[in-house]
Amino acid sequence: YKQLGGIKELERRDLAKAAALYGAIDNSRMFEGTVTDPNDRSIMNVCFVMKPEYKELEKEFVDFCGERGIVGIKGHRSVGGFRASLYNALPMESVQVLIEAMKDFEYKH
């Protein structure tokens, strides 16, 4: 981590990843966050769902993501929805892949 710039740099990267994904969710007509107050949002595990009128497309979205190499996006079995884990080792490029998948899926529907 020191070679990357230390804790401050990791925090900067983590905040940027979370901001990008929450921005995509907040600006989506199809997805919505499960935590609406930005002060209460996790920067490590971003949870979101399909808006009620698209709820029946959740499984299709998980499959769509799988086709693009995005795995582990499915949310908890009792809650549903989706969870994106943005741990330190995950690069911003991976977040961008998810955001593009969300946009493409939304465009498709």
mmCIF file of N, CA and C in Angstrom:
data_model
loop_
_atom_site.group_PDB
_atom_site.id
_atom_site.type_symbol
_atom_site.label_atom_id
_atom_site.label_comp_id
_atom_site.label_asym_id
_atom_site.label_seq_id
_atom_site.Cartn_x
_atom_site.Cartn_y
_atom_site.Cartn_z
ATOM 1 N N TYR A 1 0.817 -1.194 0.000
ATOM 2 C CA TYR A 1 0.000 0.000 0.000
ATOM 3 C C TYR A 1 0.864 1.263 0.000
ATOM 4 N N LYS A 2 2.029 1.178 0.625
ATOM 5 C CA LYS A 2 2.924 2.332 0.627
ATOM 6 C C LYS A 2 3.331 2.706 -0.791
ATOM 7 N N GLN A 3 3.567 1.704 -1.631
ATOM 8 C CA GLN A 3 3.973 1.967 -3.016
ATOM 9 C C GLN A 3 2.870 2.664 -3.816
ATOM 10 N N LEU A 4 1.652 2.477 -3.403
ATOM 11 C CA LEU A 4 0.512 3.113 -4.081
ATOM 12 C C LEU A 4 0.278 4.547 -3.598
ATOM 13 N N GLY A 5 0.921 4.923 -2.496
ATOM 14 C CA GLY A 5 0.729 6.270 -1.962
ATOM 15 C C GLY A 5 0.209 6.287 -0.537
ATOM 16 N N GLY A 6 0.090 5.128 0.073
ATOM 17 C CA GLY A 6 -0.336 5.054 1.464
ATOM 18 C C GLY A 6 -1.843 5.125 1.653
ATOM 19 N N ILE A 7 -2.211 5.210 2.913
ATOM 20 C CA ILE A 7 -3.622 5.190 3.307
ATOM 21 C C ILE A 7 -4.403 6.346 2.691
ATOM 22 N N LYS A 8 -3.822 7.508 2.641
ATOM 23 C CA LYS A 8 -4.523 8.669 2.074
ATOM 24 C C LYS A 8 -4.875 8.437 0.602
ATOM 25 N N GLU A 9 -3.956 7.842 -0.147
ATOM 26 C CA GLU A 9 -4.217 7.568 -1.561
ATOM 27 C C GLU A 9 -5.270 6.473 -1.718
ATOM 28 N N LEU A 10 -5.212 5.454 -0.876
ATOM 29 C CA LEU A 10 -6.232 4.397 -0.934
ATOM 30 C C LEU A 10 -7.608 4.974 -0.626
ATOM 31 N N GLU A 11 -7.669 5.844 0.359
ATOM 32 C CA GLU A 11 -8.941 6.475 0.698
ATOM 33 C C GLU A 11 -9.450 7.319 -0.478
ATOM 34 N N ARG A 12 -8.569 8.073 -1.112
ATOM 35 C CA ARG A 12 -8.964 8.895 -2.251
ATOM 36 C C ARG A 12 -9.540 8.013 -3.361
ATOM 37 N N ARG A 13 -8.863 6.899 -3.636
ATOM 38 C CA ARG A 13 -9.336 5.978 -4.673
ATOM 39 C C ARG A 13 -10.680 5.366 -4.302
ATOM 40 N N ASP A 14 -10.811 4.953 -3.040
ATOM 41 C CA ASP A 14 -12.067 4.343 -2.587
ATOM 42 C C ASP A 14 -13.236 5.325 -2.682
ATOM 43 N N LEU A 15 -12.996 6.562 -2.292
ATOM 44 C CA LEU A 15 -14.044 7.582 -2.381
ATOM 45 C C LEU A 15 -14.427 7.853 -3.829
ATOM 46 N N ALA A 16 -13.448 7.855 -4.727
ATOM 47 C CA ALA A 16 -13.734 8.089 -6.147
ATOM 48 C C ALA A 16 -14.541 6.939 -6.738
ATOM 49 N N LYS A 17 -14.200 5.700 -6.378
ATOM 50 C CA LYS A 17 -14.947 4.546 -6.880
ATOM 51 C C LYS A 17 -16.387 4.595 -6.406
ATOM 52 N N ALA A 18 -16.574 4.856 -5.113
ATOM 53 C CA ALA A 18 -17.923 4.908 -4.553
ATOM 54 C C ALA A 18 -18.724 6.057 -5.176
ATOM 55 N N ALA A 19 -18.094 7.220 -5.335
ATOM 56 C CA ALA A 19 -18.790 8.369 -5.912
ATOM 57 C C ALA A 19 -19.248 8.068 -7.342
ATOM 58 N N ALA A 20 -18.410 7.413 -8.112
ATOM 59 C CA ALA A 20 -18.775 7.076 -9.490
ATOM 60 C C ALA A 20 -19.970 6.140 -9.527
ATOM 61 N N LEU A 21 -19.950 5.094 -8.701
ATOM 62 C CA LEU A 21 -21.042 4.128 -8.712
ATOM 63 C C LEU A 21 -22.330 4.726 -8.143
ATOM 64 N N TYR A 22 -22.236 5.441 -7.018
ATOM 65 C CA TYR A 22 -23.440 6.071 -6.472
ATOM 66 C C TYR A 22 -24.010 7.096 -7.450
ATOM 67 N N GLY A 23 -23.142 7.796 -8.160
ATOM 68 C CA GLY A 23 -23.612 8.750 -9.164
ATOM 69 C C GLY A 23 -24.416 8.063 -10.251
ATOM 70 N N ALA A 24 -23.916 6.919 -10.706
ATOM 71 C CA ALA A 24 -24.632 6.157 -11.736
ATOM 72 C C ALA A 24 -25.977 5.664 -11.218
ATOM 73 N N ILE A 25 -26.001 5.215 -9.980
ATOM 74 C CA ILE A 25 -27.250 4.721 -9.386
ATOM 75 C C ILE A 25 -28.235 5.883 -9.221
ATOM 76 N N ASP A 26 -27.756 6.986 -8.667
ATOM 77 C CA ASP A 26 -28.633 8.132 -8.403
ATOM 78 C C ASP A 26 -29.199 8.748 -9.678
ATOM 79 N N ASN A 27 -28.494 8.598 -10.784
ATOM 80 C CA ASN A 27 -28.938 9.180 -12.055
ATOM 81 C C ASN A 27 -29.620 8.171 -12.969
ATOM 82 N N SER A 28 -29.929 7.012 -12.438
ATOM 83 C CA SER A 28 -30.538 5.951 -13.225
ATOM 84 C C SER A 28 -32.063 6.013 -13.126
ATOM 85 N N ARG A 29 -32.723 5.646 -14.209
ATOM 86 C CA ARG A 29 -34.188 5.538 -14.161
ATOM 87 C C ARG A 29 -34.605 4.146 -13.706
ATOM 88 N N MET A 30 -33.656 3.193 -13.681
ATOM 89 C CA MET A 30 -33.966 1.800 -13.404
ATOM 90 C C MET A 30 -33.502 1.326 -12.019
ATOM 91 N N PHE A 31 -32.405 1.882 -11.535
ATOM 92 C CA PHE A 31 -31.820 1.455 -10.264
ATOM 93 C C PHE A 31 -31.983 2.538 -9.209
ATOM 94 N N GLU A 32 -31.980 2.102 -7.943
ATOM 95 C CA GLU A 32 -31.986 3.058 -6.839
ATOM 96 C C GLU A 32 -31.199 2.481 -5.678
ATOM 97 N N GLY A 33 -30.567 3.360 -4.933
ATOM 98 C CA GLY A 33 -29.798 2.932 -3.770
ATOM 99 C C GLY A 33 -30.692 2.532 -2.622
ATOM 100 N N THR A 34 -30.202 1.652 -1.787
ATOM 101 C CA THR A 34 -30.971 1.266 -0.605
ATOM 102 C C THR A 34 -30.707 2.223 0.550
ATOM 103 N N VAL A 35 -29.634 2.993 0.461
ATOM 104 C CA VAL A 35 -29.311 4.012 1.458
ATOM 105 C C VAL A 35 -29.304 5.350 0.727
ATOM 106 N N THR A 36 -30.261 6.193 1.035
ATOM 107 C CA THR A 36 -30.407 7.433 0.278
ATOM 108 C C THR A 36 -29.594 8.596 0.834
ATOM 109 N N ASP A 37 -29.331 8.605 2.127
ATOM 110 C CA ASP A 37 -28.557 9.698 2.720
ATOM 111 C C ASP A 37 -27.072 9.469 2.436
ATOM 112 N N PRO A 38 -26.446 10.345 1.664
ATOM 113 C CA PRO A 38 -25.034 10.165 1.321
ATOM 114 C C PRO A 38 -24.112 10.013 2.541
ATOM 115 N N ASN A 39 -24.493 10.585 3.670
ATOM 116 C CA ASN A 39 -23.667 10.475 4.872
ATOM 117 C C ASN A 39 -23.676 9.073 5.469
ATOM 118 N N ASP A 40 -24.657 8.276 5.106
ATOM 119 C CA ASP A 40 -24.789 6.942 5.669
ATOM 120 C C ASP A 40 -24.335 5.837 4.716
ATOM 121 N N ARG A 41 -23.874 6.197 3.531
ATOM 122 C CA ARG A 41 -23.503 5.213 2.525
ATOM 123 C C ARG A 41 -22.112 4.632 2.767
ATOM 124 N N SER A 42 -22.002 3.366 2.510
ATOM 125 C CA SER A 42 -20.716 2.677 2.604
ATOM 126 C C SER A 42 -19.898 2.955 1.345
ATOM 127 N N ILE A 43 -18.593 3.107 1.512
ATOM 128 C CA ILE A 43 -17.736 3.233 0.342
ATOM 129 C C ILE A 43 -17.127 1.887 -0.036
ATOM 130 N N MET A 44 -17.402 0.869 0.736
ATOM 131 C CA MET A 44 -16.866 -0.469 0.458
ATOM 132 C C MET A 44 -17.909 -1.408 -0.140
ATOM 133 N N ASN A 45 -19.137 -1.332 0.320
ATOM 134 C CA ASN A 45 -20.210 -2.195 -0.179
ATOM 135 C C ASN A 45 -21.393 -1.326 -0.581
ATOM 136 N N VAL A 46 -21.583 -1.188 -1.880
ATOM 137 C CA VAL A 46 -22.656 -0.356 -2.416
ATOM 138 C C VAL A 46 -23.847 -1.261 -2.716
ATOM 139 N N CYS A 47 -24.932 -1.024 -1.988
ATOM 140 C CA CYS A 47 -26.149 -1.824 -2.171
ATOM 141 C C CYS A 47 -27.179 -1.016 -2.947
ATOM 142 N N PHE A 48 -27.814 -1.696 -3.907
ATOM 143 C CA PHE A 48 -28.832 -1.036 -4.711
ATOM 144 C C PHE A 48 -29.826 -2.067 -5.216
ATOM 145 N N VAL A 49 -30.969 -1.589 -5.675
ATOM 146 C CA VAL A 49 -32.055 -2.447 -6.149
ATOM 147 C C VAL A 49 -32.605 -1.881 -7.451
ATOM 148 N N MET A 50 -33.469 -2.668 -8.078
ATOM 149 C CA MET A 50 -34.233 -2.169 -9.217
ATOM 150 C C MET A 50 -35.408 -1.376 -8.642
ATOM 151 N N LYS A 51 -35.751 -0.297 -9.294
ATOM 152 C CA LYS A 51 -36.942 0.436 -8.893
ATOM 153 C C LYS A 51 -38.141 -0.500 -9.048
ATOM 154 N N PRO A 52 -39.204 -0.285 -8.266
ATOM 155 C CA PRO A 52 -40.327 -1.228 -8.249
ATOM 156 C C PRO A 52 -40.857 -1.630 -9.623
ATOM 157 N N GLU A 53 -40.920 -0.696 -10.560
ATOM 158 C CA GLU A 53 -41.470 -1.021 -11.870
ATOM 159 C C GLU A 53 -40.550 -1.909 -12.719
ATOM 160 N N TYR A 54 -39.314 -2.122 -12.256
ATOM 161 C CA TYR A 54 -38.366 -2.980 -12.974
ATOM 162 C C TYR A 54 -37.947 -4.207 -12.159
ATOM 163 N N LYS A 55 -38.541 -4.391 -11.008
ATOM 164 C CA LYS A 55 -38.149 -5.453 -10.071
ATOM 165 C C LYS A 55 -38.047 -6.830 -10.725
ATOM 166 N N GLU A 56 -38.927 -7.122 -11.676
ATOM 167 C CA GLU A 56 -38.935 -8.447 -12.305
ATOM 168 C C GLU A 56 -37.700 -8.684 -13.176
ATOM 169 N N LEU A 57 -36.882 -7.652 -13.400
ATOM 170 C CA LEU A 57 -35.691 -7.787 -14.239
ATOM 171 C C LEU A 57 -34.414 -8.072 -13.446
ATOM 172 N N GLU A 58 -34.525 -8.247 -12.128
ATOM 173 C CA GLU A 58 -33.327 -8.456 -11.302
ATOM 174 C C GLU A 58 -32.500 -9.650 -11.749
ATOM 175 N N LYS A 59 -33.123 -10.796 -11.935
ATOM 176 C CA LYS A 59 -32.372 -11.979 -12.332
ATOM 177 C C LYS A 59 -31.740 -11.778 -13.704
ATOM 178 N N GLU A 60 -32.480 -11.155 -14.599
ATOM 179 C CA GLU A 60 -31.943 -10.890 -15.936
ATOM 180 C C GLU A 60 -30.702 -9.993 -15.852
ATOM 181 N N PHE A 61 -30.725 -9.009 -14.944
ATOM 182 C CA PHE A 61 -29.559 -8.131 -14.776
ATOM 183 C C PHE A 61 -28.361 -8.899 -14.222
ATOM 184 N N VAL A 62 -28.593 -9.769 -13.252
ATOM 185 C CA VAL A 62 -27.504 -10.594 -12.708
ATOM 186 C C VAL A 62 -26.890 -11.439 -13.819
ATOM 187 N N ASP A 63 -27.731 -12.046 -14.648
ATOM 188 C CA ASP A 63 -27.240 -12.844 -15.777
ATOM 189 C C ASP A 63 -26.490 -11.974 -16.782
ATOM 190 N N PHE A 64 -27.020 -10.793 -17.061
ATOM 191 C CA PHE A 64 -26.396 -9.841 -17.974
ATOM 192 C C PHE A 64 -24.997 -9.476 -17.481
ATOM 193 N N CYS A 65 -24.885 -9.232 -16.190
ATOM 194 C CA CYS A 65 -23.583 -8.911 -15.592
ATOM 195 C C CYS A 65 -22.631 -10.102 -15.725
ATOM 196 N N GLY A 66 -23.138 -11.298 -15.456
ATOM 197 C CA GLY A 66 -22.313 -12.499 -15.568
ATOM 198 C C GLY A 66 -21.725 -12.677 -16.952
ATOM 199 N N GLU A 67 -22.502 -12.333 -17.977
ATOM 200 C CA GLU A 67 -22.024 -12.420 -19.355
ATOM 201 C C GLU A 67 -20.864 -11.463 -19.609
ATOM 202 N N ARG A 68 -20.757 -10.430 -18.777
ATOM 203 C CA ARG A 68 -19.687 -9.442 -18.915
ATOM 204 C C ARG A 68 -18.557 -9.668 -17.912
ATOM 205 N N GLY A 69 -18.606 -10.797 -17.230
ATOM 206 C CA GLY A 69 -17.547 -11.120 -16.277
ATOM 207 C C GLY A 69 -17.714 -10.487 -14.913
ATOM 208 N N ILE A 70 -18.879 -9.922 -14.647
ATOM 209 C CA ILE A 70 -19.162 -9.319 -13.348
ATOM 210 C C ILE A 70 -19.829 -10.380 -12.493
ATOM 211 N N VAL A 71 -19.154 -10.813 -11.456
ATOM 212 C CA VAL A 71 -19.671 -11.873 -10.594
ATOM 213 C C VAL A 71 -19.855 -11.352 -9.167
ATOM 214 N N GLY A 72 -20.697 -12.035 -8.419
ATOM 215 C CA GLY A 72 -20.906 -11.676 -7.023
ATOM 216 C C GLY A 72 -21.717 -10.417 -6.824
ATOM 217 N N ILE A 73 -22.479 -10.018 -7.817
ATOM 218 C CA ILE A 73 -23.257 -8.780 -7.733
ATOM 219 C C ILE A 73 -24.607 -8.987 -7.039
ATOM 220 N N LYS A 74 -25.060 -10.214 -7.005
ATOM 221 C CA LYS A 74 -26.372 -10.506 -6.423
ATOM 222 C C LYS A 74 -26.373 -10.172 -4.926
ATOM 223 N N GLY A 75 -27.437 -9.514 -4.493
ATOM 224 C CA GLY A 75 -27.568 -9.126 -3.094
ATOM 225 C C GLY A 75 -27.904 -10.305 -2.195
ATOM 226 N N HIS A 76 -28.067 -10.024 -0.932
ATOM 227 C CA HIS A 76 -28.381 -11.053 0.063
ATOM 228 C C HIS A 76 -29.706 -11.727 -0.274
ATOM 229 N N ARG A 77 -29.770 -13.028 -0.054
ATOM 230 C CA ARG A 77 -30.956 -13.798 -0.451
ATOM 231 C C ARG A 77 -32.247 -13.328 0.229
ATOM 232 N N SER A 78 -32.171 -12.753 1.427
ATOM 233 C CA SER A 78 -33.394 -12.310 2.097
ATOM 234 C C SER A 78 -33.768 -10.866 1.739
ATOM 235 N N VAL A 79 -32.845 -10.142 1.108
ATOM 236 C CA VAL A 79 -33.090 -8.737 0.779
ATOM 237 C C VAL A 79 -33.257 -8.536 -0.720
ATOM 238 N N GLY A 80 -32.523 -9.308 -1.496
ATOM 239 C CA GLY A 80 -32.557 -9.143 -2.946
ATOM 240 C C GLY A 80 -31.681 -8.001 -3.398
ATOM 241 N N GLY A 81 -31.930 -7.555 -4.589
ATOM 242 C CA GLY A 81 -31.152 -6.450 -5.119
ATOM 243 C C GLY A 81 -29.719 -6.851 -5.433
ATOM 244 N N PHE A 82 -28.832 -5.883 -5.292
ATOM 245 C CA PHE A 82 -27.446 -6.069 -5.694
ATOM 246 C C PHE A 82 -26.497 -5.462 -4.670
ATOM 247 N N ARG A 83 -25.284 -5.997 -4.660
ATOM 248 C CA ARG A 83 -24.241 -5.446 -3.802
ATOM 249 C C ARG A 83 -22.928 -5.485 -4.569
ATOM 250 N N ALA A 84 -22.319 -4.327 -4.705
ATOM 251 C CA ALA A 84 -21.018 -4.221 -5.352
ATOM 252 C C ALA A 84 -19.980 -3.943 -4.275
ATOM 253 N N SER A 85 -19.024 -4.833 -4.128
ATOM 254 C CA SER A 85 -17.957 -4.660 -3.150
ATOM 255 C C SER A 85 -16.792 -3.938 -3.814
ATOM 256 N N LEU A 86 -16.421 -2.795 -3.262
ATOM 257 C CA LEU A 86 -15.396 -1.931 -3.842
ATOM 258 C C LEU A 86 -14.126 -1.919 -2.991
ATOM 259 N N TYR A 87 -13.643 -3.077 -2.649
ATOM 260 C CA TYR A 87 -12.477 -3.159 -1.784
ATOM 261 C C TYR A 87 -11.244 -2.554 -2.432
ATOM 262 N N ASN A 88 -10.224 -2.305 -1.635
ATOM 263 C CA ASN A 88 -9.016 -1.622 -2.102
ATOM 264 C C ASN A 88 -8.419 -2.235 -3.357
ATOM 265 N N ALA A 89 -8.428 -3.539 -3.476
ATOM 266 C CA ALA A 89 -7.787 -4.201 -4.615
ATOM 267 C C ALA A 89 -8.572 -4.029 -5.917
ATOM 268 N N LEU A 90 -9.827 -3.613 -5.834
ATOM 269 C CA LEU A 90 -10.648 -3.445 -7.028
ATOM 270 C C LEU A 90 -10.292 -2.127 -7.717
ATOM 271 N N PRO A 91 -9.873 -2.177 -8.975
ATOM 272 C CA PRO A 91 -9.511 -0.937 -9.666
ATOM 273 C C PRO A 91 -10.733 -0.164 -10.150
ATOM 274 N N MET A 92 -10.557 1.113 -10.386
ATOM 275 C CA MET A 92 -11.629 1.972 -10.900
ATOM 276 C C MET A 92 -12.174 1.418 -12.219
ATOM 277 N N GLU A 93 -11.326 0.799 -13.007
ATOM 278 C CA GLU A 93 -11.774 0.241 -14.284
ATOM 279 C C GLU A 93 -12.892 -0.789 -14.086
ATOM 280 N N SER A 94 -12.823 -1.550 -13.019
ATOM 281 C CA SER A 94 -13.869 -2.539 -12.736
ATOM 282 C C SER A 94 -15.188 -1.852 -12.390
ATOM 283 N N VAL A 95 -15.113 -0.753 -11.678
ATOM 284 C CA VAL A 95 -16.317 0.013 -11.360
ATOM 285 C C VAL A 95 -16.918 0.561 -12.653
ATOM 286 N N GLN A 96 -16.074 1.032 -13.543
ATOM 287 C CA GLN A 96 -16.549 1.560 -14.821
ATOM 288 C C GLN A 96 -17.233 0.467 -15.652
ATOM 289 N N VAL A 97 -16.721 -0.761 -15.573
ATOM 290 C CA VAL A 97 -17.349 -1.880 -16.287
ATOM 291 C C VAL A 97 -18.765 -2.104 -15.762
ATOM 292 N N LEU A 98 -18.936 -2.058 -14.439
ATOM 293 C CA LEU A 98 -20.268 -2.218 -13.852
ATOM 294 C C LEU A 98 -21.183 -1.073 -14.269
ATOM 295 N N ILE A 99 -20.685 0.146 -14.225
ATOM 296 C CA ILE A 99 -21.497 1.305 -14.605
ATOM 297 C C ILE A 99 -21.937 1.180 -16.067
ATOM 298 N N GLU A 100 -21.038 0.762 -16.929
ATOM 299 C CA GLU A 100 -21.394 0.573 -18.347
ATOM 300 C C GLU A 100 -22.443 -0.528 -18.503
ATOM 301 N N ALA A 101 -22.307 -1.595 -17.732
ATOM 302 C CA ALA A 101 -23.297 -2.683 -17.786
ATOM 303 C C ALA A 101 -24.669 -2.170 -17.352
ATOM 304 N N MET A 102 -24.698 -1.360 -16.304
ATOM 305 C CA MET A 102 -25.958 -0.792 -15.838
ATOM 306 C C MET A 102 -26.589 0.081 -16.922
ATOM 307 N N LYS A 103 -25.774 0.931 -17.544
ATOM 308 C CA LYS A 103 -26.282 1.813 -18.600
ATOM 309 C C LYS A 103 -26.768 1.011 -19.805
ATOM 310 N N ASP A 104 -25.999 0.001 -20.192
ATOM 311 C CA ASP A 104 -26.384 -0.814 -21.337
ATOM 312 C C ASP A 104 -27.679 -1.582 -21.075
ATOM 313 N N PHE A 105 -27.803 -2.106 -19.847
ATOM 314 C CA PHE A 105 -29.010 -2.846 -19.487
ATOM 315 C C PHE A 105 -30.212 -1.904 -19.476
ATOM 316 N N GLU A 106 -30.008 -0.719 -18.938
ATOM 317 C CA GLU A 106 -31.089 0.265 -18.903
ATOM 318 C C GLU A 106 -31.499 0.653 -20.332
ATOM 319 N N TYR A 107 -30.533 0.841 -21.198
ATOM 320 C CA TYR A 107 -30.822 1.190 -22.587
ATOM 321 C C TYR A 107 -31.611 0.068 -23.281
ATOM 322 N N LYS A 108 -31.242 -1.161 -22.960
ATOM 323 C CA LYS A 108 -31.912 -2.334 -23.539
ATOM 324 C C LYS A 108 -33.383 -2.392 -23.136
ATOM 325 N N HIS A 109 -33.699 -1.864 -21.968
ATOM 326 C CA HIS A 109 -35.073 -1.941 -21.452
ATOM 327 C C HIS A 109 -35.708 -0.567 -21.385
#
